[in-house]
CSV table of C-alpha atoms in Angstrom, one decimal:
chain,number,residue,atom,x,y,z
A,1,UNK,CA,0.0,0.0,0.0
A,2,UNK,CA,1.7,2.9,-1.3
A,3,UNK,CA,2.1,5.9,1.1
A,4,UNK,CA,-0.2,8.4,-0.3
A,5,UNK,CA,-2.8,6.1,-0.7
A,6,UNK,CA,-2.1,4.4,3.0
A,7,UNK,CA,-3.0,8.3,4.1
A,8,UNK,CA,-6.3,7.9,2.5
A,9,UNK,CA,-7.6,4.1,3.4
A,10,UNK,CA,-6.0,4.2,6.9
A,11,UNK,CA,-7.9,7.2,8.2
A,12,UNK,CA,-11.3,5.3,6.1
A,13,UNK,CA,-10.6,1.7,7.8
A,14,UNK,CA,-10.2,3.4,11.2
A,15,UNK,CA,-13.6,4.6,11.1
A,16,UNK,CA,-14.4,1.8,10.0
A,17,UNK,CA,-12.6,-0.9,12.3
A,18,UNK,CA,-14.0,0.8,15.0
A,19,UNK,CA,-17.7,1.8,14.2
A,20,UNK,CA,-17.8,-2.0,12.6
A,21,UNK,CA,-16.9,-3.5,16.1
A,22,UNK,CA,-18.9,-1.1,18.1
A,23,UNK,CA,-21.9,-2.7,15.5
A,24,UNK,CA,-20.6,-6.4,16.5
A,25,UNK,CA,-21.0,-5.9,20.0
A,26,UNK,CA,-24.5,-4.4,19.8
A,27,UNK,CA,-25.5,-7.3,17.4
A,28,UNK,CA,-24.0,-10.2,19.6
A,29,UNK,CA,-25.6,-8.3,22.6
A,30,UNK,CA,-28.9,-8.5,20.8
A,31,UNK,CA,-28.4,-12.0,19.5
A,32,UNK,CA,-27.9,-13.7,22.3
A,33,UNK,CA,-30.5,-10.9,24.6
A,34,UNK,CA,-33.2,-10.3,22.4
A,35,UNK,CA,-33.3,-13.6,20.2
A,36,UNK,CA,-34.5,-16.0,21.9
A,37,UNK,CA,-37.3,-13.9,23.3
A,38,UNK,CA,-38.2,-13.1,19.6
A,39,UNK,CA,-36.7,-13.6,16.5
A,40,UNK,CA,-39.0,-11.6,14.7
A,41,UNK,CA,-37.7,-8.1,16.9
A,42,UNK,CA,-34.6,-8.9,17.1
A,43,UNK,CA,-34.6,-9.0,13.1
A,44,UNK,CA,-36.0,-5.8,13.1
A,45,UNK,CA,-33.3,-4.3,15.3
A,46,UNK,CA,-30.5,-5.8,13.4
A,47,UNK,CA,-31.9,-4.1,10.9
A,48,UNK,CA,-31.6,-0.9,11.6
A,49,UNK,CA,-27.8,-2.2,13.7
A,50,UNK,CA,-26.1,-3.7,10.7
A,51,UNK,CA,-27.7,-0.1,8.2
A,52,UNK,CA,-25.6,1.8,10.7
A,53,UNK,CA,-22.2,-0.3,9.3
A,54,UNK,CA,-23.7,-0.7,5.6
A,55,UNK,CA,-24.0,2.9,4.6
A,56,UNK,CA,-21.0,3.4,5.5
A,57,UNK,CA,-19.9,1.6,2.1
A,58,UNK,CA,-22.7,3.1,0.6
A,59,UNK,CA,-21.5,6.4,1.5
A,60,UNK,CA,-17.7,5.1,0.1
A,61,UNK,CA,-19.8,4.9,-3.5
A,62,UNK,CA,-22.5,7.8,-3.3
A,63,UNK,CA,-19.8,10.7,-1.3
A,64,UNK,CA,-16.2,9.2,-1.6
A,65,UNK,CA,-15.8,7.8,-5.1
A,66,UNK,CA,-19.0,9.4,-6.6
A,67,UNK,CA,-20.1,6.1,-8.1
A,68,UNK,CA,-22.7,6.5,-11.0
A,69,UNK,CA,-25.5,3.5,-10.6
A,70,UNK,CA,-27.8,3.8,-13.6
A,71,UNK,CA,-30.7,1.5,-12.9
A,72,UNK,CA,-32.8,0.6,-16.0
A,73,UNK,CA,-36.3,-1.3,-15.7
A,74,UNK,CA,-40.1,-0.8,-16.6
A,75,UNK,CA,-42.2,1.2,-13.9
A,76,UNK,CA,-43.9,-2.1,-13.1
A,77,UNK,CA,-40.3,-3.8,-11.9
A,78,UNK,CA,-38.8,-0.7,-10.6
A,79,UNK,CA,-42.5,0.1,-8.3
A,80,UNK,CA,-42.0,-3.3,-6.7
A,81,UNK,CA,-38.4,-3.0,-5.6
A,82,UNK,CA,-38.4,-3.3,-1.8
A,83,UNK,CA,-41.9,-4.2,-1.4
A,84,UNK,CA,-41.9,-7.6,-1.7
A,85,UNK,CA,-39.5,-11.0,-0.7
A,86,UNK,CA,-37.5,-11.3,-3.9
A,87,UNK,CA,-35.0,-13.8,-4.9
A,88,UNK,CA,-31.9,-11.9,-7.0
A,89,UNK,CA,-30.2,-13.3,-9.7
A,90,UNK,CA,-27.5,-11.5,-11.3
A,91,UNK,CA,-24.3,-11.9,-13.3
A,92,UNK,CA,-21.5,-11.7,-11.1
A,93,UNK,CA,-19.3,-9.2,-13.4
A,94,UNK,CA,-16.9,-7.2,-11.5
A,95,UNK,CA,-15.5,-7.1,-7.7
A,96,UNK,CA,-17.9,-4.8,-6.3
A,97,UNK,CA,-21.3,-6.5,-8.0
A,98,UNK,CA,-22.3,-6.9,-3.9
A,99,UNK,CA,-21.8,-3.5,-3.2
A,100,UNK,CA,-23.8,-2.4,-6.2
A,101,UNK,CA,-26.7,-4.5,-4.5
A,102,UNK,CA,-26.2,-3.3,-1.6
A,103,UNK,CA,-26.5,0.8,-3.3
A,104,UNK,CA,-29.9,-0.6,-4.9
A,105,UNK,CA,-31.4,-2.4,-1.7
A,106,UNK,CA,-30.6,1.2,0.1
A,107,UNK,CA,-32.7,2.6,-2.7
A,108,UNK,CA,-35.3,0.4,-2.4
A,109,UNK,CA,-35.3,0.5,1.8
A,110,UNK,CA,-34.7,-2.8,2.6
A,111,UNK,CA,-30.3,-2.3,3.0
A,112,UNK,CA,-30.7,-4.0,6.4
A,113,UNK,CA,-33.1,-7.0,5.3
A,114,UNK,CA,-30.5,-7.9,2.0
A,115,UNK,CA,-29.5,-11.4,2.5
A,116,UNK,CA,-26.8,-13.4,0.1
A,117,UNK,CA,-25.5,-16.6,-0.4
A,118,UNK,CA,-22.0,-16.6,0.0
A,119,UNK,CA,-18.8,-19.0,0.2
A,120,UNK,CA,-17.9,-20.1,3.8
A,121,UNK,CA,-15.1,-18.1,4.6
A,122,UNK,CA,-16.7,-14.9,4.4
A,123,UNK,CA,-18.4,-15.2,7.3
A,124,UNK,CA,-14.7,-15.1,8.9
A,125,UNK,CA,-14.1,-11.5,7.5
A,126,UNK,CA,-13.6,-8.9,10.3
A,127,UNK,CA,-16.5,-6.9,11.3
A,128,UNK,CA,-18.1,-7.2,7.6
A,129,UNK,CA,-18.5,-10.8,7.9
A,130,UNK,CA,-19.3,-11.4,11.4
A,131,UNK,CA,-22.1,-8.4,10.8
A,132,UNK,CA,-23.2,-10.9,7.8
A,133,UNK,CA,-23.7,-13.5,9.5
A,134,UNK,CA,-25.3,-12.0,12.6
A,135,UNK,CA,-27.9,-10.7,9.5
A,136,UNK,CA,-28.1,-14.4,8.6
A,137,UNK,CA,-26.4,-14.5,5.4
A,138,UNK,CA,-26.2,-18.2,4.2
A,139,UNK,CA,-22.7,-19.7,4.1
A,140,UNK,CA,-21.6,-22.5,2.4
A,141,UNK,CA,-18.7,-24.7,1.5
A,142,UNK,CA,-19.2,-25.2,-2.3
A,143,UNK,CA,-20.0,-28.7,-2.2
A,144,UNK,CA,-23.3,-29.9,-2.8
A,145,UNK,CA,-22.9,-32.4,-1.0
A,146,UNK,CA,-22.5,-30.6,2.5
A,147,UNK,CA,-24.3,-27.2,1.3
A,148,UNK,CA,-28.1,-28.6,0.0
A,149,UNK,CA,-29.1,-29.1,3.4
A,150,UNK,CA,-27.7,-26.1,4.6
A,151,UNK,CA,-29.4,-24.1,2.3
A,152,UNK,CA,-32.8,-25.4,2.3
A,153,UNK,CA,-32.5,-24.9,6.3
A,154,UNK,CA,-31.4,-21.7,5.8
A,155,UNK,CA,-34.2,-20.9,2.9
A,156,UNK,CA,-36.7,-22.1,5.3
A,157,UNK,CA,-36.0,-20.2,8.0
A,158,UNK,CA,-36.8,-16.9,6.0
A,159,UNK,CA,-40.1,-17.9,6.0
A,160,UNK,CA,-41.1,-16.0,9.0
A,161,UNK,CA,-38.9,-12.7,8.0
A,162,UNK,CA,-40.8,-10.0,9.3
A,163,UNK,CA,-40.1,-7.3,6.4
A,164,UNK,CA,-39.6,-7.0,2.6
A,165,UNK,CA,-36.3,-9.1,2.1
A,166,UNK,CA,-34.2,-9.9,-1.2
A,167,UNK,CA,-32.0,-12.8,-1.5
A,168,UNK,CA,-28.8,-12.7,-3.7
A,169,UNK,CA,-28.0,-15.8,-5.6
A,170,UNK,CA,-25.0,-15.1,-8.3
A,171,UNK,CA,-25.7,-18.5,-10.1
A,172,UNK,CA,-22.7,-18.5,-12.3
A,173,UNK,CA,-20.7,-19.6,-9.3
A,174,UNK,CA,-17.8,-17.5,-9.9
A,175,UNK,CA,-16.9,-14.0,-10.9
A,176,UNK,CA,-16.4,-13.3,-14.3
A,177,UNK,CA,-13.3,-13.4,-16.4
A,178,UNK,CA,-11.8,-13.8,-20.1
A,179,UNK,CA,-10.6,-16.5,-18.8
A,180,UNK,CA,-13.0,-18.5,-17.0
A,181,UNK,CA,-15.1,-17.4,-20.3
A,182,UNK,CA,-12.9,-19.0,-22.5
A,183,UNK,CA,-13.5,-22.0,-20.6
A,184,UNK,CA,-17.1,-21.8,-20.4
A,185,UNK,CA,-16.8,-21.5,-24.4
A,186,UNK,CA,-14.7,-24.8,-24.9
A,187,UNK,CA,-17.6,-26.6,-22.4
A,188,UNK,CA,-20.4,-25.0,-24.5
A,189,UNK,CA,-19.0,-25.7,-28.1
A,190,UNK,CA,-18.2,-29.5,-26.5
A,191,UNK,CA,-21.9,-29.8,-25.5
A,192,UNK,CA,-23.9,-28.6,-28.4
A,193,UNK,CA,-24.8,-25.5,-25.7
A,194,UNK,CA,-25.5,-22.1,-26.8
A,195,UNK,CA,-21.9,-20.4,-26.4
A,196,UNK,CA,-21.7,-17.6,-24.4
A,197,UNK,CA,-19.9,-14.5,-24.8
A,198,UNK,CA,-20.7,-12.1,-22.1
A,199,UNK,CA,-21.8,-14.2,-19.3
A,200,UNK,CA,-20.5,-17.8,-17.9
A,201,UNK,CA,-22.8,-21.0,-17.7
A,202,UNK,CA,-25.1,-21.2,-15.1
A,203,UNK,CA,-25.2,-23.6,-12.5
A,204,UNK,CA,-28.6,-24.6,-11.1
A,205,UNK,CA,-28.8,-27.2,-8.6
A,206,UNK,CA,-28.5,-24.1,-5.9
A,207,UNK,CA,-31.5,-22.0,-8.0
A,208,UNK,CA,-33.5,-24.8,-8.3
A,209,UNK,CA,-33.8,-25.9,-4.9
A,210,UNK,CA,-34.2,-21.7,-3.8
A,211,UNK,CA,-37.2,-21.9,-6.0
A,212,UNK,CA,-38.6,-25.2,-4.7
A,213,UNK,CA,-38.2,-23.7,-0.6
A,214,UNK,CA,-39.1,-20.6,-1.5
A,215,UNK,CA,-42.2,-20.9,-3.8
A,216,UNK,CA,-44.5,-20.3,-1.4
A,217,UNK,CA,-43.5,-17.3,0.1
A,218,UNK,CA,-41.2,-14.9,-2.1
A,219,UNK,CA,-43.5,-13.1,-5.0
A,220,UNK,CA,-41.0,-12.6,-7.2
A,221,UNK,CA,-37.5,-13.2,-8.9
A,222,UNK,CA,-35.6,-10.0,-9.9
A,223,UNK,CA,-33.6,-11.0,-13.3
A,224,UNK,CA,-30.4,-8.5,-12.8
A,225,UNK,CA,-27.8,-7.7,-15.5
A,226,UNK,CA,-24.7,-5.7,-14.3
A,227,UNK,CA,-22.0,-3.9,-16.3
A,228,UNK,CA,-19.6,-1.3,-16.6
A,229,UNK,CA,-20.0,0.6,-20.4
A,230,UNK,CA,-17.1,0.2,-22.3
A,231,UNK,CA,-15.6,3.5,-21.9
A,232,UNK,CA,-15.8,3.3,-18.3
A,233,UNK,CA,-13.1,2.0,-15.9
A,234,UNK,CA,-13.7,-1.1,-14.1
A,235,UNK,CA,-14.4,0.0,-10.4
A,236,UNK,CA,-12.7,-2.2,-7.1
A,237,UNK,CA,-12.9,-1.9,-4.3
A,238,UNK,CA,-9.6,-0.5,-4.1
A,239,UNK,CA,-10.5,2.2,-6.9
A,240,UNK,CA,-13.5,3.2,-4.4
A,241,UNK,CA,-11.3,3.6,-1.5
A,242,UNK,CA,-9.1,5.9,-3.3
A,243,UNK,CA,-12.4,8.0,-4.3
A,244,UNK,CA,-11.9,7.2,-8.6
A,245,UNK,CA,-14.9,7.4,-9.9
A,246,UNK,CA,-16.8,5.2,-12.6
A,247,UNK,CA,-20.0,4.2,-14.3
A,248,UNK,CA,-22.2,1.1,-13.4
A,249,UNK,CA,-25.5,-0.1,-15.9
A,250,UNK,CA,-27.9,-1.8,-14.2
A,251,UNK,CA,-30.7,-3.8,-16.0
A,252,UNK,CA,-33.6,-5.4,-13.7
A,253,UNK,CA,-36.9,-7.3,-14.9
A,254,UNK,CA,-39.2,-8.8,-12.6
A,255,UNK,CA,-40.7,-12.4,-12.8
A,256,UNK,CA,-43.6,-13.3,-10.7
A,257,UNK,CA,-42.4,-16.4,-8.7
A,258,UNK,CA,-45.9,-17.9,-9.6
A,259,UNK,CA,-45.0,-17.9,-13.1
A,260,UNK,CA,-42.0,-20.3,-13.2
A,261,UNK,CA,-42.4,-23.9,-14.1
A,262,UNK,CA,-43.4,-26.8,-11.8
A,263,UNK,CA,-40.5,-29.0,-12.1
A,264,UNK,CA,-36.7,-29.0,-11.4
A,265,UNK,CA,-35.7,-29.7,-14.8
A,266,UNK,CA,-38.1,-27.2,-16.1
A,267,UNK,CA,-36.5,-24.7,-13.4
A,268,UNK,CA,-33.2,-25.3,-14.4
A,269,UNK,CA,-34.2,-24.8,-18.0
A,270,UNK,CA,-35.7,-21.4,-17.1
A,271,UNK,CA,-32.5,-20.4,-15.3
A,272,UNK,CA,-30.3,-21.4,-18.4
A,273,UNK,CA,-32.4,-19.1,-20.7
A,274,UNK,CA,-32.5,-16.3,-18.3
A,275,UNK,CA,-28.4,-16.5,-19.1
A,276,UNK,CA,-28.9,-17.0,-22.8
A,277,UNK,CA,-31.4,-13.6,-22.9
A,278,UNK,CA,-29.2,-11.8,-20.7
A,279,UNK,CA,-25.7,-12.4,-22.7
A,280,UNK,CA,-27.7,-11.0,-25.7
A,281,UNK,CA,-29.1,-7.9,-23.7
A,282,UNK,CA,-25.2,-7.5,-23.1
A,283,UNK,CA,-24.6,-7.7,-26.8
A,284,UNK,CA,-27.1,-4.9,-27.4
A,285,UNK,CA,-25.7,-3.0,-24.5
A,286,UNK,CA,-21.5,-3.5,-26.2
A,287,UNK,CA,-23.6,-1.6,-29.2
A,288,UNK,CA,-25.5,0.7,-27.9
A,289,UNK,CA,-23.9,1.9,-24.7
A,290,UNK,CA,-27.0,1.7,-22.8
A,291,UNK,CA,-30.0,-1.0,-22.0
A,292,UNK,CA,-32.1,0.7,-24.8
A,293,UNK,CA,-35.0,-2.1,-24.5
A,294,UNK,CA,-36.1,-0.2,-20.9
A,295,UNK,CA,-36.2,3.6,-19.5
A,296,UNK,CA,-33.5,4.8,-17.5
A,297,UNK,CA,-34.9,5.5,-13.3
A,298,UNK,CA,-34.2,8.3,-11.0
A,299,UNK,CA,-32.2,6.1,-7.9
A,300,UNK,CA,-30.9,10.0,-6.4
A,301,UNK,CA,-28.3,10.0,-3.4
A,302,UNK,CA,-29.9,10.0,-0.1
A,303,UNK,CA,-28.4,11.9,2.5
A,304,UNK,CA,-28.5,8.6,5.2
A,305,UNK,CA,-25.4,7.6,4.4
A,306,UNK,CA,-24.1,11.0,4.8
A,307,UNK,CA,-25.2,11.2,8.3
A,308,UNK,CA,-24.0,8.4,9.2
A,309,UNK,CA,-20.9,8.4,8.4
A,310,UNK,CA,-21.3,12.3,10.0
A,311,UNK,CA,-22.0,10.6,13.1
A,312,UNK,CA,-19.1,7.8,13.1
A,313,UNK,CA,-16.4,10.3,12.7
A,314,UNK,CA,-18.0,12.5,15.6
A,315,UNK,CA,-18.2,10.0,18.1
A,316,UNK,CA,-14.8,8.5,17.2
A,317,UNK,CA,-13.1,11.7,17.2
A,318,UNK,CA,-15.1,12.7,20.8
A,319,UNK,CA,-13.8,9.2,22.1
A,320,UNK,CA,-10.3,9.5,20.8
A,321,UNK,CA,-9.8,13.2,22.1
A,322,UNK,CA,-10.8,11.0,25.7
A,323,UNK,CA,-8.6,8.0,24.7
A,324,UNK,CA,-5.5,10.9,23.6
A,325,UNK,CA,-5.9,12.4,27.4
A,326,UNK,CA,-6.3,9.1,29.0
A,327,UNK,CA,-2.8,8.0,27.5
A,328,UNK,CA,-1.0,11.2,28.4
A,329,UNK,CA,-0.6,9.3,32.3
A,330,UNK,CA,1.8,6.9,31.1
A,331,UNK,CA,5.2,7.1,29.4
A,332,UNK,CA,5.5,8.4,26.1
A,333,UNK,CA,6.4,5.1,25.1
A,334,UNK,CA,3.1,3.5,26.1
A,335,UNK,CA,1.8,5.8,23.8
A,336,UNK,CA,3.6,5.2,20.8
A,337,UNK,CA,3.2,1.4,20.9
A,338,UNK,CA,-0.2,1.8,21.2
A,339,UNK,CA,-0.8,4.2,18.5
A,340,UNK,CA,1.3,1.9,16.3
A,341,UNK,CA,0.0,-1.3,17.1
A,342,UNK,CA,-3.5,0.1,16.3
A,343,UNK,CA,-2.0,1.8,12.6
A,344,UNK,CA,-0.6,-1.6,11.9
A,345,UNK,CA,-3.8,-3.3,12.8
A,346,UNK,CA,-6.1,-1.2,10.2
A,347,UNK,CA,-3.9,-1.9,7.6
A,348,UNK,CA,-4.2,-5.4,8.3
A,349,UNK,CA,-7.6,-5.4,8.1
A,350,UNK,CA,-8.3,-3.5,5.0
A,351,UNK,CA,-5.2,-4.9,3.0
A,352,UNK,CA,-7.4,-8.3,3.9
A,353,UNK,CA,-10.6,-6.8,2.8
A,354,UNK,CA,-9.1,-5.7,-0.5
A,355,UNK,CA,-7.5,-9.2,-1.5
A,356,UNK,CA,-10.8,-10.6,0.0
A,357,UNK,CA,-13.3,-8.5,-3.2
A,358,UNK,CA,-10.4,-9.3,-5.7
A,359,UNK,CA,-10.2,-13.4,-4.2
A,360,UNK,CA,-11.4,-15.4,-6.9
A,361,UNK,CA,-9.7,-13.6,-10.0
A,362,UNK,CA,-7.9,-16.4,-10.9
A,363,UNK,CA,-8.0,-18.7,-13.9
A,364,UNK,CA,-9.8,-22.1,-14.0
A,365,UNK,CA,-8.8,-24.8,-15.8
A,366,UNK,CA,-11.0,-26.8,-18.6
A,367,UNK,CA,-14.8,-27.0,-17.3
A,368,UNK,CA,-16.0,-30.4,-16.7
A,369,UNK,CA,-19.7,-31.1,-17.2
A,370,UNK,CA,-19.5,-32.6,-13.6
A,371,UNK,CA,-18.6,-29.3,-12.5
A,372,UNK,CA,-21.0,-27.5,-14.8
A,373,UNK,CA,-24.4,-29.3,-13.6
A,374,UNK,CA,-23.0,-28.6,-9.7
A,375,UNK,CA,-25.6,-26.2,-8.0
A,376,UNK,CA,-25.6,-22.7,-8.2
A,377,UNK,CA,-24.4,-22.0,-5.0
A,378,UNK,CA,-21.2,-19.9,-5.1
A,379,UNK,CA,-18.4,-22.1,-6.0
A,380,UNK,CA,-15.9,-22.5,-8.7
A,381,UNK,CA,-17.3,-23.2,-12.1
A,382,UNK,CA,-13.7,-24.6,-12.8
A,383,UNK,CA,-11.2,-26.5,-11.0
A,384,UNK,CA,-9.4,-23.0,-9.7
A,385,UNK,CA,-5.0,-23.0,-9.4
């Protein structure tokens, strides 16, 4: 981390370090208080607990980097957003596709009730993951055979959620590269399947079994298509933190849950030509610039995030003044370690966090169809070096 950056993330990840684990400790206190009186108010406190760590990433994209999310769907699609239990499917494109998510839940006011499935060891990321999995995010290991359970237990449980939720699915399994699309070509060409060129192959066994648990209680399935026009950079995480801003197109079309087909083949079909549809919506976007097929929605940039962020850096800097005083009664010494040892610690945590949004660009080897037809749970698509 280069010195002038490390003077812009350090002062960042100390407000966030410390606001995260203030969050922790409420939820934890809450989780094991207010839980087992009733689920349904402690999810409603979380709620608004966990926002008060969120926005702060919101605010990294709205304030810091001045992230442009252009959100294009018919009125019908875009009315529904956060009224409803929706399950989200959505190309996994670029580093930051959860934090785009996360901008459009905020939107839609359900931030604190946006659920994911995610790999295993993200629950083990500081503050953001342990705040993940206090807001039940489902974790798994990326095999089927340990993670169907798991998942219909966890579907099951959202049964009872006591406010609008949406539930993040990224059924391709892995983020997207040239790479792992070159390999997801040889597969397709190999099987007689439709070749894809923006998008990789989905994997259903994870969809399929989402719909099956979650049929009779989620209205709807939000089809979303992310990508970054052409003459755009690509933003990271790491772009964000050092405030560069970029462009983000989002496309979203609503399917009434009702709708879908009765059987898991029939499901997984569906699922498959969702992909096919979407990699040619990308074609016509490489052309056109833009999603041309739907009108371009007013998302604005709320002040929340603003305030909160406001209120972070007030009550840090009121409790550091108190900590700087406090210190002054030992040695200078004492001091010094201190202030190092807590320096050394945030750049620990957000040189982690960065390699943690950049984890999984690596290239796969040749699919196998073994691996193709595994779930669409987050996993590898490919055997991964």
């Amino acid at each position: 981390m280069a010195l002038p950056v490390a003077g812009v993330i350090l002062p960042i990840g100390l407000i966030f370090l410390f606001s995260g684990l203030i969050v922790n400790v409420i939820q934890a206190l809450i989780f094991v208080l207010v839980r087992p009186i009733s689920k349904s108010f402690f999810r409603r406190m979380n709620r608004f607990v966990a926002e008060l760590l969120w926005l702060e990433f919101i605010w990294l994209v709205d304030w810091w980097a001045n992230l442009k999310v252009h959100v294009y769907a018919d009125s019908k699609t875009f009315k529904s957003l956060g009224q409803e239990h929706a399950l989200v499917i959505c190309n996994h494109r670029s580093d930051i596709d959860w934090l785009v998510g996360w901008v459009l839940a905020q939107r839609a006011g359900c931030l604190g009730s946006t659920l994911a499935v995610m790999k295993k060891s993200s629950k083990f990321l500081p503050v953001l993951g342990w705040s993940m999995w206090f807001s039940e995010y489902l974790f798994l290991e990326r095999s089927w055979a340990k993670d169907e359970n798991t998942l219909k237990f966890g579907l099951q449980r959202l049964k009872d959620f006591p406010r609008p939720f949406w539930l993040a699915l990224f059924v391709e399994g892995t983020r997207f590269t040239q790479a792992k699309l070159v390999a997801a070509q040889e597969y397709a060409e190999a099987s007689g399947l439709p070749v894809p060129r923006n998008v990789l192959i989905p994997r259903t066994k994870g969809f399929v079994s989402a719909v099956a648990t979650m049929r009779s209680f989620v209205s709807a399935i939000y089809d979303v298509t992310i990508t970054i026009p052409k003459d755009q950079p690509s933003p990271t995480m790491l772009s964000i933190l050092k405030g560069k801003s970029s462009v983000v197109h989002v496309h979203i079309k609503r399917h009434e849950m009702q709708e879908l087909p009765q059987t898991d083949d029939e499901v997984a079909q569906w699922c498959r030509d969702r992909f096919v549809a979407k990699d040619a919506l990308l074609d016509k976007h490489v052309i056109n610039g833009t999603f041309v097929d739907e009108q371009l929605q007013d998302i604005g940039r709320p002040l929340k995030s603003m305030m909160v962020i406001l209120f972070w850096v007030s009550l840090l800097s009121f409790a550091s003044s108190k900590l700087f005083k406090w210190s002054l009664i030992f040695s200078s010494w004492t001091g010094i370690i201190f202030t190092t040892a807590v320096v050394l610690l945030v750049a620990l945590l957000m040189h982690i966090f960065i390699l943690f949004s950049q984890a999984e660009r690596s290239t796969p080897a040749k699919i196998s169809p073994s691996r193709v037809t595994n779930g669409g749970v987050p996993g590898k698509q490919s055997k991964e070096k």
